[in-house]
Phi, psi and omega in degrees: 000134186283134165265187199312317169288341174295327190254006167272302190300269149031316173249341165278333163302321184286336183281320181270041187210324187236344173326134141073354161257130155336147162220133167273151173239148178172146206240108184278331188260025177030015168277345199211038180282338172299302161281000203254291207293323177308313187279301216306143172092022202229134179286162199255133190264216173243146203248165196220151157236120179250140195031245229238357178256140199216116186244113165256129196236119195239138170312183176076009175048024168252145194227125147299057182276164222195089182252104139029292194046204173299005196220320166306168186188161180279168146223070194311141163218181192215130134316205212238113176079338132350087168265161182255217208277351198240058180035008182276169207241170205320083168247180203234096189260349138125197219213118166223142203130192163298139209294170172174182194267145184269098193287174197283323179308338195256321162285339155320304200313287185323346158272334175284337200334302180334307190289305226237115204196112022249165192298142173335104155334163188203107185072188190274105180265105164308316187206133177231129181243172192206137152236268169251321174262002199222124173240145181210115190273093197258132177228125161088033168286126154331295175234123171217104178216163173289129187257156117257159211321302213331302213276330174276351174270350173266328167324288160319312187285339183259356194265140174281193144351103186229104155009318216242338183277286180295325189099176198265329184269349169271354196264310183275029188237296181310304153284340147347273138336298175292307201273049168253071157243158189285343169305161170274115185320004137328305190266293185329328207275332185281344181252093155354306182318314221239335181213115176299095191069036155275154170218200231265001168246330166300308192323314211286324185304322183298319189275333196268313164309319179277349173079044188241156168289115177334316195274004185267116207294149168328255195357358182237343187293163174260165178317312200272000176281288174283346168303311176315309174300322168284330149312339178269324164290350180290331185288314213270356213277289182317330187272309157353310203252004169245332163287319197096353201238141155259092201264074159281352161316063192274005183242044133249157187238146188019269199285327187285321193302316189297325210278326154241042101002282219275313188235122219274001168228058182237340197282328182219167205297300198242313201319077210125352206237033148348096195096334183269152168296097175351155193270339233208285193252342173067000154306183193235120197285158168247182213210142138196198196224139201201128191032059186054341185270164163301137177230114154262137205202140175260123157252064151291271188281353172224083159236000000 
């Protein structure tokens, strides 16, 4: 499931591409002609992300959120001489959100563009949003719906902390607050109530950095146990949202940070790494399932 930094990039791409423009709307795959139509003809305000949630804000005081879940994903295109943030010009600008394969079809498109603007769906498209230059393809969402303010302020309101929102000292009195639950910091760290876009790969990086055990209930942490865990996502969040990677390894340096950048299984401590040797003690990470996802852990270094 993409975690909090894939929907902060996610939300900065639609501000430098769709900001402050009209947008046409339509829903190709008809799940979401209801809502395609409230919005389509209406300028797009500045869209924010809070944790795994992404709020597009249409005058007329409709709001789009739009969480992902495991499956969903974006799909940028440019027309012919149109460029996006990274100066390429009538491309196939690539897919953010959950990874998946780009099928042969999707790279025809990508050749026609020069001919053809703005080009065909291709699969099952939930929401296409367009302007003269720019199309964004929504596939696979958990959730896509229309807001009005109430409904995006009980919304905001039921999401924990998120670093890029709060700031680090109101956020962390908030996280504070939350995670003095009897659960095992394993699970708090997974529940959007208490802390906003960790998923199932900071937990493990995040728990395995602070030395602490997935199994160890809130209710135990020491004050300084949890301040720690909230400085490290205010660290980790951000370099998340400037690689585009959950690069938690962060004291690499030149050629190794890049090698893990490029390649994801140079990037983190335990996450993934069933059986392979701590990076640090050399036990052999374990593996077991805490809120349906996989959990990692060295029990060694976190006991």
């Amino acid at each position: 499931m993409p975690e909090g930094h894939s929907i902060h990039r996610i939300a900065r791409r639609f501000n430098a591409d769709f900001g402050g423009r009209t947008v046409t709307a339509s829903s190709p795959q008809g799940r979401f002609s209801d809502g395609a139509a409230l919005i389509s003809g209406s300028e797009l305000g500045e869209c924010y992300a809070v944790g795994k949630h992404l709020f597009l804000p249409f005058e007329g005081e409709r709001t789009v959120r739009v969480h992902l879940g495991i499956y969903g994903a974006w799909d940028f295109l440019y027309a012919a001489g149109a460029s996006d943030r990274a100066g390429q010009t009538g491309e196939y600008a690539g897919s953010l959100g959950a990874p998946r394969r780009v099928r042969a079809g999707e790279v025809e498109r990508a050749e026609e563009l020069d001919a053809v603007w703005p080009p065909e769906p291709v699969g099952q498209v939930r929401l296409r949003l367009l302007t003269e230059s720019v199309c964004a393809d929504l596939r696979g969402p958990m959730v896509c719906e229309v807001l009005a303010p109430h409904e995006v302020e009980a919304q905001l309101a039921s999401l924990g902390p998120d670093p890029l929102v709060d700031g680090n000292a109101r956020g962390g009195r908030r996280f504070a607050q939350n995670v003095r639950r009897r659960r095992p910091i394993g699970s708090l760290l997974m529940d959007q109530s208490v802390v906003a876009g960790i998923g199932n790969v900071y937990r493990a990086e995040m728990l395995f950095r602070a030395g602490l055990s997935p199994f160890k209930p809130g209710t135990e942490l020491t004050d300084g146990e949890v301040a720690a865990l909230w400085r490290d996502w205010v660290r980790l969040l951000p370099v998340g949202v400037e690689t585009g990677v959950m690069l938690t390894r962060t004291r690499l340096r030149g050629a190794s940070r890049q090698r893990a950048v490029d390649y994801s299984e140079f990037r983190h401590f335990v996450y993934g790494r069933t059986g392979l040797p701590c990076r640090v003690c050399r036990t052999p990470v374990a593996m077991t399932e805490m809120e349906g996802r996989k959990l990692y852990w060295c029990p060694e270094c976190q006991k």
